[in-house]
mmCIF file with all atom_site columns, C-alpha atoms in Angstrom:
data_model
loop_
_atom_site.group_PDB
_atom_site.id
_atom_site.type_symbol
_atom_site.label_atom_id
_atom_site.label_alt_id
_atom_site.label_comp_id
_atom_site.label_asym_id
_atom_site.label_entity_id
_atom_site.label_seq_id
_atom_site.pdbx_PDB_ins_code
_atom_site.Cartn_x
_atom_site.Cartn_y
_atom_site.Cartn_z
_atom_site.occupancy
_atom_site.B_iso_or_equiv
_atom_site.pdbx_formal_charge
_atom_site.auth_seq_id
_atom_site.auth_comp_id
_atom_site.auth_asym_id
_atom_site.auth_atom_id
_atom_site.pdbx_PDB_model_num
ATOM 1   C CA . LEU A 1 1   ? 149.742 25.923 22.834 1.00 0.00 ? 1   LEU A CA 1
ATOM 2   C CA . LEU A 1 2   ? 151.745 23.139 21.017 1.00 0.00 ? 2   LEU A CA 1
ATOM 3   C CA . ALA A 1 3   ? 149.591 23.031 18.013 1.00 0.00 ? 3   ALA A CA 1
ATOM 4   C CA . TYR A 1 4   ? 146.414 24.568 16.559 1.00 0.00 ? 4   TYR A CA 1
ATOM 5   C CA . VAL A 1 5   ? 144.351 22.318 14.168 1.00 0.00 ? 5   VAL A CA 1
ATOM 6   C CA . GLY A 1 6   ? 141.968 24.437 11.195 1.00 0.00 ? 6   GLY A CA 1
ATOM 7   C CA . ASP A 1 7   ? 142.246 25.244 7.945  1.00 0.00 ? 7   ASP A CA 1
ATOM 8   C CA . GLU A 1 8   ? 141.938 29.398 8.464  1.00 0.00 ? 8   GLU A CA 1
ATOM 9   C CA . ASP A 1 9   ? 144.593 31.511 6.449  1.00 0.00 ? 9   ASP A CA 1
ATOM 10  C CA . THR A 1 10  ? 144.850 33.753 9.131  1.00 0.00 ? 10  THR A CA 1
ATOM 11  C CA . ILE A 1 11  ? 144.579 32.961 12.751 1.00 0.00 ? 11  ILE A CA 1
ATOM 12  C CA . THR A 1 12  ? 144.836 35.058 16.293 1.00 0.00 ? 12  THR A CA 1
ATOM 13  C CA . LEU A 1 13  ? 146.421 34.202 19.310 1.00 0.00 ? 13  LEU A CA 1
ATOM 14  C CA . PRO A 1 14  ? 144.302 34.120 22.445 1.00 0.00 ? 14  PRO A CA 1
ATOM 15  C CA . LEU A 1 15  ? 144.974 36.594 24.693 1.00 0.00 ? 15  LEU A CA 1
ATOM 16  C CA . THR A 1 16  ? 144.028 34.526 28.183 1.00 0.00 ? 16  THR A CA 1
ATOM 17  C CA . PHE A 1 17  ? 148.202 34.121 27.827 1.00 0.00 ? 17  PHE A CA 1
ATOM 18  C CA . LYS A 1 18  ? 149.246 37.057 27.771 1.00 0.00 ? 18  LYS A CA 1
ATOM 19  C CA . GLY A 1 19  ? 152.620 36.228 26.170 1.00 0.00 ? 19  GLY A CA 1
ATOM 20  C CA . GLU A 1 20  ? 153.180 34.733 30.268 1.00 0.00 ? 20  GLU A CA 1
ATOM 21  C CA . SER A 1 21  ? 155.571 31.541 29.440 1.00 0.00 ? 21  SER A CA 1
ATOM 22  C CA . TYR A 1 22  ? 153.677 30.904 25.883 1.00 0.00 ? 22  TYR A CA 1
ATOM 23  C CA . GLU A 1 23  ? 155.440 29.126 23.479 1.00 0.00 ? 23  GLU A CA 1
ATOM 24  C CA . ILE A 1 24  ? 154.161 28.031 19.446 1.00 0.00 ? 24  ILE A CA 1
ATOM 25  C CA . TYR A 1 25  ? 155.957 25.060 17.584 1.00 0.00 ? 25  TYR A CA 1
ATOM 26  C CA . GLN A 1 26  ? 156.414 25.012 13.690 1.00 0.00 ? 26  GLN A CA 1
ATOM 27  C CA . PHE A 1 27  ? 152.773 26.918 12.558 1.00 0.00 ? 27  PHE A CA 1
ATOM 28  C CA . THR A 1 28  ? 152.757 26.230 8.807  1.00 0.00 ? 28  THR A CA 1
ATOM 29  C CA . SER A 1 29  ? 149.857 26.145 7.127  1.00 0.00 ? 29  SER A CA 1
ATOM 30  C CA . HIS A 1 30  ? 148.390 29.356 7.996  1.00 0.00 ? 30  HIS A CA 1
ATOM 31  C CA . LYS A 1 31  ? 148.838 32.113 5.925  1.00 0.00 ? 31  LYS A CA 1
ATOM 32  C CA . ASN A 1 32  ? 149.201 35.453 8.949  1.00 0.00 ? 32  ASN A CA 1
ATOM 33  C CA . ILE A 1 33  ? 149.353 34.841 13.014 1.00 0.00 ? 33  ILE A CA 1
ATOM 34  C CA . ILE A 1 34  ? 147.969 37.690 14.282 1.00 0.00 ? 34  ILE A CA 1
ATOM 35  C CA . ILE A 1 35  ? 148.683 38.180 18.126 1.00 0.00 ? 35  ILE A CA 1
ATOM 36  C CA . PRO A 1 36  ? 145.761 40.780 19.924 1.00 0.00 ? 36  PRO A CA 1
ATOM 37  C CA . GLU A 1 37  ? 146.204 44.187 21.794 1.00 0.00 ? 37  GLU A CA 1
ATOM 38  C CA . GLY A 1 38  ? 146.907 42.876 25.203 1.00 0.00 ? 38  GLY A CA 1
ATOM 39  C CA . PHE A 1 39  ? 149.668 41.121 24.885 1.00 0.00 ? 39  PHE A CA 1
ATOM 40  C CA . GLU A 1 40  ? 153.003 42.367 26.586 1.00 0.00 ? 40  GLU A CA 1
ATOM 41  C CA . LYS A 1 41  ? 156.222 40.679 24.997 1.00 0.00 ? 41  LYS A CA 1
ATOM 42  C CA . ILE A 1 42  ? 157.328 37.685 23.537 1.00 0.00 ? 42  ILE A CA 1
ATOM 43  C CA . THR A 1 43  ? 158.500 35.956 25.117 1.00 0.00 ? 43  THR A CA 1
ATOM 44  C CA . ASN A 1 44  ? 161.976 33.059 24.956 1.00 0.00 ? 44  ASN A CA 1
ATOM 45  C CA . SER A 1 45  ? 161.063 31.094 21.796 1.00 0.00 ? 45  SER A CA 1
ATOM 46  C CA . MET A 1 46  ? 157.471 31.903 21.020 1.00 0.00 ? 46  MET A CA 1
ATOM 47  C CA . PHE A 1 47  ? 157.682 31.214 18.015 1.00 0.00 ? 47  PHE A CA 1
ATOM 48  C CA . TYR A 1 48  ? 160.121 28.492 17.578 1.00 0.00 ? 48  TYR A CA 1
ATOM 49  C CA . GLY A 1 49  ? 159.998 27.186 13.888 1.00 0.00 ? 49  GLY A CA 1
ATOM 50  C CA . CYS A 1 50  ? 156.952 28.873 12.723 1.00 0.00 ? 50  CYS A CA 1
ATOM 51  C CA . HIS A 1 51  ? 156.357 29.233 9.066  1.00 0.00 ? 51  HIS A CA 1
ATOM 52  C CA . SER A 1 52  ? 153.931 31.515 7.688  1.00 0.00 ? 52  SER A CA 1
ATOM 53  C CA . ASP A 1 53  ? 153.694 34.719 5.001  1.00 0.00 ? 53  ASP A CA 1
ATOM 54  C CA . SER A 1 54  ? 153.239 37.591 7.912  1.00 0.00 ? 54  SER A CA 1
ATOM 55  C CA . LEU A 1 55  ? 152.943 38.435 11.786 1.00 0.00 ? 55  LEU A CA 1
ATOM 56  C CA . TYR A 1 56  ? 151.611 41.150 13.304 1.00 0.00 ? 56  TYR A CA 1
ATOM 57  C CA . ILE A 1 57  ? 152.466 42.072 17.019 1.00 0.00 ? 57  ILE A CA 1
ATOM 58  C CA . PRO A 1 58  ? 150.768 44.606 18.069 1.00 0.00 ? 58  PRO A CA 1
ATOM 59  C CA . SER A 1 59  ? 151.323 47.911 20.825 1.00 0.00 ? 59  SER A CA 1
ATOM 60  C CA . THR A 1 60  ? 151.547 47.047 23.522 1.00 0.00 ? 60  THR A CA 1
ATOM 61  C CA . VAL A 1 61  ? 154.289 44.119 23.068 1.00 0.00 ? 61  VAL A CA 1
ATOM 62  C CA . LYS A 1 62  ? 157.558 45.883 24.472 1.00 0.00 ? 62  LYS A CA 1
ATOM 63  C CA . SER A 1 63  ? 160.030 43.438 24.050 1.00 0.00 ? 63  SER A CA 1
ATOM 64  C CA . ILE A 1 64  ? 160.930 40.244 22.561 1.00 0.00 ? 64  ILE A CA 1
ATOM 65  C CA . GLY A 1 65  ? 162.258 37.410 24.362 1.00 0.00 ? 65  GLY A CA 1
ATOM 66  C CA . GLU A 1 66  ? 165.549 35.366 23.853 1.00 0.00 ? 66  GLU A CA 1
ATOM 67  C CA . TRP A 1 67  ? 165.688 33.062 21.026 1.00 0.00 ? 67  TRP A CA 1
ATOM 68  C CA . ALA A 1 68  ? 161.487 34.529 20.423 1.00 0.00 ? 68  ALA A CA 1
ATOM 69  C CA . PHE A 1 69  ? 162.077 33.658 16.286 1.00 0.00 ? 69  PHE A CA 1
ATOM 70  C CA . GLU A 1 70  ? 164.321 31.271 16.424 1.00 0.00 ? 70  GLU A CA 1
ATOM 71  C CA . TYR A 1 71  ? 163.905 29.069 12.740 1.00 0.00 ? 71  TYR A CA 1
ATOM 72  C CA . CYS A 1 72  ? 160.593 30.761 11.534 1.00 0.00 ? 72  CYS A CA 1
ATOM 73  C CA . SER A 1 73  ? 160.628 32.943 8.334  1.00 0.00 ? 73  SER A CA 1
ATOM 74  C CA . PHE A 1 74  ? 157.873 35.337 8.127  1.00 0.00 ? 74  PHE A CA 1
ATOM 75  C CA . GLU A 1 75  ? 157.059 38.907 7.360  1.00 0.00 ? 75  GLU A CA 1
ATOM 76  C CA . ILE A 1 76  ? 156.914 40.945 10.635 1.00 0.00 ? 76  ILE A CA 1
ATOM 77  C CA . ASN A 1 77  ? 154.144 43.595 10.653 1.00 0.00 ? 77  ASN A CA 1
ATOM 78  C CA . TRP A 1 78  ? 154.918 46.062 13.615 1.00 0.00 ? 78  TRP A CA 1
ATOM 79  C CA . GLY A 1 79  ? 151.887 48.006 13.051 1.00 0.00 ? 79  GLY A CA 1
ATOM 80  C CA . GLU A 1 80  ? 151.724 50.926 15.984 1.00 0.00 ? 80  GLU A CA 1
ATOM 81  C CA . SER A 1 81  ? 155.169 49.519 17.790 1.00 0.00 ? 81  SER A CA 1
ATOM 82  C CA . SER A 1 82  ? 155.677 50.226 21.028 1.00 0.00 ? 82  SER A CA 1
ATOM 83  C CA . VAL A 1 83  ? 158.247 47.153 21.438 1.00 0.00 ? 83  VAL A CA 1
ATOM 84  C CA . GLU A 1 84  ? 161.734 49.003 23.088 1.00 0.00 ? 84  GLU A CA 1
ATOM 85  C CA . ARG A 1 85  ? 163.835 45.890 23.673 1.00 0.00 ? 85  ARG A CA 1
ATOM 86  C CA . PHE A 1 86  ? 165.489 43.128 21.196 1.00 0.00 ? 86  PHE A CA 1
ATOM 87  C CA . ASP A 1 87  ? 167.205 40.214 24.106 1.00 0.00 ? 87  ASP A CA 1
ATOM 88  C CA . VAL A 1 88  ? 169.169 38.374 23.311 1.00 0.00 ? 88  VAL A CA 1
ATOM 89  C CA . GLN A 1 89  ? 169.729 36.440 20.568 1.00 0.00 ? 89  GLN A CA 1
ATOM 90  C CA . ALA A 1 90  ? 165.471 37.513 19.659 1.00 0.00 ? 90  ALA A CA 1
ATOM 91  C CA . PHE A 1 91  ? 166.050 36.377 16.154 1.00 0.00 ? 91  PHE A CA 1
ATOM 92  C CA . TYR A 1 92  ? 168.924 33.954 16.115 1.00 0.00 ? 92  TYR A CA 1
ATOM 93  C CA . ASN A 1 93  ? 168.562 31.706 12.832 1.00 0.00 ? 93  ASN A CA 1
ATOM 94  C CA . TYR A 1 94  ? 165.478 33.808 11.583 1.00 0.00 ? 94  TYR A CA 1
ATOM 95  C CA . GLN A 1 95  ? 165.196 33.243 7.714  1.00 0.00 ? 95  GLN A CA 1
ATOM 96  C CA . GLY A 1 96  ? 163.323 36.122 6.528  1.00 0.00 ? 96  GLY A CA 1
ATOM 97  C CA . GLU A 1 97  ? 165.456 38.625 4.028  1.00 0.00 ? 97  GLU A CA 1
ATOM 98  C CA . THR A 1 98  ? 164.298 41.764 5.480  1.00 0.00 ? 98  THR A CA 1
ATOM 99  C CA . LEU A 1 99  ? 164.164 43.006 9.520  1.00 0.00 ? 99  LEU A CA 1
ATOM 100 C CA . ILE A 1 100 ? 163.088 46.904 9.462  1.00 0.00 ? 100 ILE A CA 1
ATOM 101 C CA . ILE A 1 101 ? 163.810 47.139 13.078 1.00 0.00 ? 101 ILE A CA 1
ATOM 102 C CA . PRO A 1 102 ? 160.558 49.420 13.855 1.00 0.00 ? 102 PRO A CA 1
ATOM 103 C CA . ASN A 1 103 ? 161.217 53.368 16.241 1.00 0.00 ? 103 ASN A CA 1
ATOM 104 C CA . SER A 1 104 ? 160.322 52.497 19.609 1.00 0.00 ? 104 SER A CA 1
ATOM 105 C CA . VAL A 1 105 ? 163.460 50.019 19.923 1.00 0.00 ? 105 VAL A CA 1
ATOM 106 C CA . LYS A 1 106 ? 166.461 51.557 22.384 1.00 0.00 ? 106 LYS A CA 1
ATOM 107 C CA . THR A 1 107 ? 168.342 48.082 22.940 1.00 0.00 ? 107 THR A CA 1
ATOM 108 C CA . ILE A 1 108 ? 169.544 45.421 20.660 1.00 0.00 ? 108 ILE A CA 1
ATOM 109 C CA . GLY A 1 109 ? 171.349 42.430 23.050 1.00 0.00 ? 109 GLY A CA 1
ATOM 110 C CA . ALA A 1 110 ? 174.498 40.342 21.602 1.00 0.00 ? 110 ALA A CA 1
ATOM 111 C CA . TYR A 1 111 ? 174.183 38.537 19.143 1.00 0.00 ? 111 TYR A CA 1
ATOM 112 C CA . ALA A 1 112 ? 170.787 39.182 17.977 1.00 0.00 ? 112 ALA A CA 1
ATOM 113 C CA . PHE A 1 113 ? 170.539 38.435 15.085 1.00 0.00 ? 113 PHE A CA 1
ATOM 114 C CA . ALA A 1 114 ? 173.257 35.432 14.719 1.00 0.00 ? 114 ALA A CA 1
ATOM 115 C CA . ASN A 1 115 ? 173.090 32.211 12.247 1.00 0.00 ? 115 ASN A CA 1
ATOM 116 C CA . CYS A 1 116 ? 170.590 34.364 10.076 1.00 0.00 ? 116 CYS A CA 1
ATOM 117 C CA . ASP A 1 117 ? 171.912 33.175 6.932  1.00 0.00 ? 117 ASP A CA 1
ATOM 118 C CA . TYR A 1 118 ? 168.842 34.284 4.799  1.00 0.00 ? 118 TYR A CA 1
ATOM 119 C CA . LEU A 1 119 ? 169.135 38.073 5.918  1.00 0.00 ? 119 LEU A CA 1
ATOM 120 C CA . LYS A 1 120 ? 170.047 39.846 3.724  1.00 0.00 ? 120 LYS A CA 1
ATOM 121 C CA . GLU A 1 121 ? 168.837 43.940 4.501  1.00 0.00 ? 121 GLU A CA 1
ATOM 122 C CA . ILE A 1 122 ? 168.864 45.112 7.829  1.00 0.00 ? 122 ILE A CA 1
ATOM 123 C CA . ILE A 1 123 ? 167.698 49.573 8.614  1.00 0.00 ? 123 ILE A CA 1
ATOM 124 C CA . ILE A 1 124 ? 168.355 50.330 12.486 1.00 0.00 ? 124 ILE A CA 1
ATOM 125 C CA . PRO A 1 125 ? 166.657 53.419 12.817 1.00 0.00 ? 125 PRO A CA 1
ATOM 126 C CA . SER A 1 126 ? 168.265 56.389 15.038 1.00 0.00 ? 126 SER A CA 1
ATOM 127 C CA . SER A 1 127 ? 166.067 55.515 18.677 1.00 0.00 ? 127 SER A CA 1
ATOM 128 C CA . VAL A 1 128 ? 168.487 52.474 18.900 1.00 0.00 ? 128 VAL A CA 1
ATOM 129 C CA . GLU A 1 129 ? 170.724 53.576 21.753 1.00 0.00 ? 129 GLU A CA 1
ATOM 130 C CA . THR A 1 130 ? 172.369 50.647 22.757 1.00 0.00 ? 130 THR A CA 1
ATOM 131 C CA . ILE A 1 131 ? 174.000 47.493 20.527 1.00 0.00 ? 131 ILE A CA 1
ATOM 132 C CA . GLY A 1 132 ? 175.219 44.735 22.700 1.00 0.00 ? 132 GLY A CA 1
ATOM 133 C CA . ASN A 1 133 ? 178.819 42.686 20.566 1.00 0.00 ? 133 ASN A CA 1
ATOM 134 C CA . ASN A 1 134 ? 178.769 40.594 17.788 1.00 0.00 ? 134 ASN A CA 1
ATOM 135 C CA . VAL A 1 135 ? 174.698 41.197 16.973 1.00 0.00 ? 135 VAL A CA 1
ATOM 136 C CA . PHE A 1 136 ? 175.200 39.888 13.600 1.00 0.00 ? 136 PHE A CA 1
ATOM 137 C CA . SER A 1 137 ? 177.724 36.544 14.147 1.00 0.00 ? 137 SER A CA 1
ATOM 138 C CA . SER A 1 138 ? 177.883 34.174 11.185 1.00 0.00 ? 138 SER A CA 1
ATOM 139 C CA . ILE A 1 139 ? 176.680 35.860 8.721  1.00 0.00 ? 139 ILE A CA 1
ATOM 140 C CA . TYR A 1 140 ? 178.611 36.963 5.991  1.00 0.00 ? 140 TYR A CA 1
ATOM 141 C CA . GLU A 1 141 ? 176.442 38.250 3.082  1.00 0.00 ? 141 GLU A CA 1
ATOM 142 C CA . ILE A 1 142 ? 174.353 41.067 5.032  1.00 0.00 ? 142 ILE A CA 1
ATOM 143 C CA . ILE A 1 143 ? 174.156 45.427 3.823  1.00 0.00 ? 143 ILE A CA 1
ATOM 144 C CA . ILE A 1 144 ? 173.341 46.882 7.202  1.00 0.00 ? 144 ILE A CA 1
ATOM 145 C CA . TYR A 1 145 ? 171.935 49.969 6.899  1.00 0.00 ? 145 TYR A CA 1
ATOM 146 C CA . CYS A 1 146 ? 171.817 52.871 9.715  1.00 0.00 ? 146 CYS A CA 1
ATOM 147 C CA . GLU A 1 147 ? 169.857 56.110 10.357 1.00 0.00 ? 147 GLU A CA 1
ATOM 148 C CA . VAL A 1 148 ? 172.599 57.552 12.509 1.00 0.00 ? 148 VAL A CA 1
ATOM 149 C CA . GLU A 1 149 ? 175.435 59.380 10.382 1.00 0.00 ? 149 GLU A CA 1
ATOM 150 C CA . SER A 1 150 ? 177.771 56.624 12.963 1.00 0.00 ? 150 SER A CA 1
ATOM 151 C CA . LYS A 1 151 ? 178.346 54.274 15.165 1.00 0.00 ? 151 LYS A CA 1
ATOM 152 C CA . PRO A 1 152 ? 176.448 55.827 19.064 1.00 0.00 ? 152 PRO A CA 1
ATOM 153 C CA . SER A 1 153 ? 179.517 55.191 21.696 1.00 0.00 ? 153 SER A CA 1
ATOM 154 C CA . ASN A 1 154 ? 176.338 52.735 23.223 1.00 0.00 ? 154 ASN A CA 1
ATOM 155 C CA . TRP A 1 155 ? 176.791 50.166 20.961 1.00 0.00 ? 155 TRP A CA 1
ATOM 156 C CA . ASP A 1 156 ? 179.106 47.320 21.666 1.00 0.00 ? 156 ASP A CA 1
ATOM 157 C CA . ILE A 1 157 ? 182.354 48.290 19.538 1.00 0.00 ? 157 ILE A CA 1
ATOM 158 C CA . ASN A 1 158 ? 182.187 44.650 18.079 1.00 0.00 ? 158 ASN A CA 1
ATOM 159 C CA . TRP A 1 159 ? 178.728 45.127 16.829 1.00 0.00 ? 159 TRP A CA 1
ATOM 160 C CA . ASN A 1 160 ? 178.616 44.699 13.166 1.00 0.00 ? 160 ASN A CA 1
ATOM 161 C CA . GLN A 1 161 ? 181.377 41.609 13.275 1.00 0.00 ? 161 GLN A CA 1
ATOM 162 C CA . ASN A 1 162 ? 181.125 38.346 11.942 1.00 0.00 ? 162 ASN A CA 1
ATOM 163 C CA . ASN A 1 163 ? 183.009 35.054 13.582 1.00 0.00 ? 163 ASN A CA 1
ATOM 164 C CA . TYR A 1 164 ? 186.161 36.460 11.370 1.00 0.00 ? 164 TYR A CA 1
ATOM 165 C CA . GLY A 1 165 ? 185.919 39.590 13.106 1.00 0.00 ? 165 GLY A CA 1
ATOM 166 C CA . GLU A 1 166 ? 185.737 41.265 9.889  1.00 0.00 ? 166 GLU A CA 1
ATOM 167 C CA . CYS A 1 167 ? 183.697 44.313 10.284 1.00 0.00 ? 167 CYS A CA 1
ATOM 168 C CA . LEU A 1 168 ? 180.262 43.299 7.538  1.00 0.00 ? 168 LEU A CA 1
ATOM 169 C CA . PRO A 1 169 ? 179.209 46.811 5.402  1.00 0.00 ? 169 PRO A CA 1
ATOM 170 C CA . VAL A 1 170 ? 177.262 49.788 7.208  1.00 0.00 ? 170 VAL A CA 1
ATOM 171 C CA . ILE A 1 171 ? 175.628 52.310 5.308  1.00 0.00 ? 171 ILE A CA 1
ATOM 172 C CA . TRP A 1 172 ? 175.608 55.060 7.685  1.00 0.00 ? 172 TRP A CA 1
ATOM 173 C CA . GLY A 1 173 ? 173.166 58.036 7.479  1.00 0.00 ? 173 GLY A CA 1
ATOM 174 C CA . TYR A 1 174 ? 170.602 56.278 5.540  1.00 0.00 ? 174 TYR A CA 1
ATOM 175 C CA . SER A 1 175 ? 167.463 57.029 4.800  1.00 0.00 ? 175 SER A CA 1
ATOM 176 C CA . VAL A 1 176 ? 164.384 56.233 3.587  1.00 0.00 ? 176 VAL A CA 1
ATOM 177 C CA . GLU A 1 177 ? 164.625 59.662 1.708  1.00 0.00 ? 177 GLU A CA 1
ATOM 178 C CA . THR A 1 178 ? 167.666 57.999 0.412  1.00 0.00 ? 178 THR A CA 1
ATOM 179 C CA . GLU A 1 179 ? 166.894 55.395 -1.594 1.00 0.00 ? 179 GLU A CA 1
#
């Protein structure tokens, strides 16, 4: 799907694609995008350059592909998320300011949030077992909130370093109640 012509505020993607080789380039005039139940994966570059108010991701989506949200700016509504994996560079250049990772996520690939200059804070749940290297490459002003008390052994030693080898600030043991 390369274009959508219409003036609806909300569009629901056709289920017939089921996330298989499905790319939506530069949707900009719609307030809300809904992925219907039945999608299993948000594929590589699927939402490249999309700008809307929100994106709804259903419980049937299990993984987010490489560059899936590159140059995107929208709030992500995870619903009853069962997403388990963010692939390498899944949110590369994502332009949102805040991202709350769902409690279902177990793996975050290398460079997953690289070049996310607008991202000011992120919450990493205790469900995350593995994080790749340089997840926050080319980010210089961000606060990373982690629900775990300290870095798990399966997180890469350089998981929170930027391009200058500086470790970005982490608040360990974070919970909503501590706000």
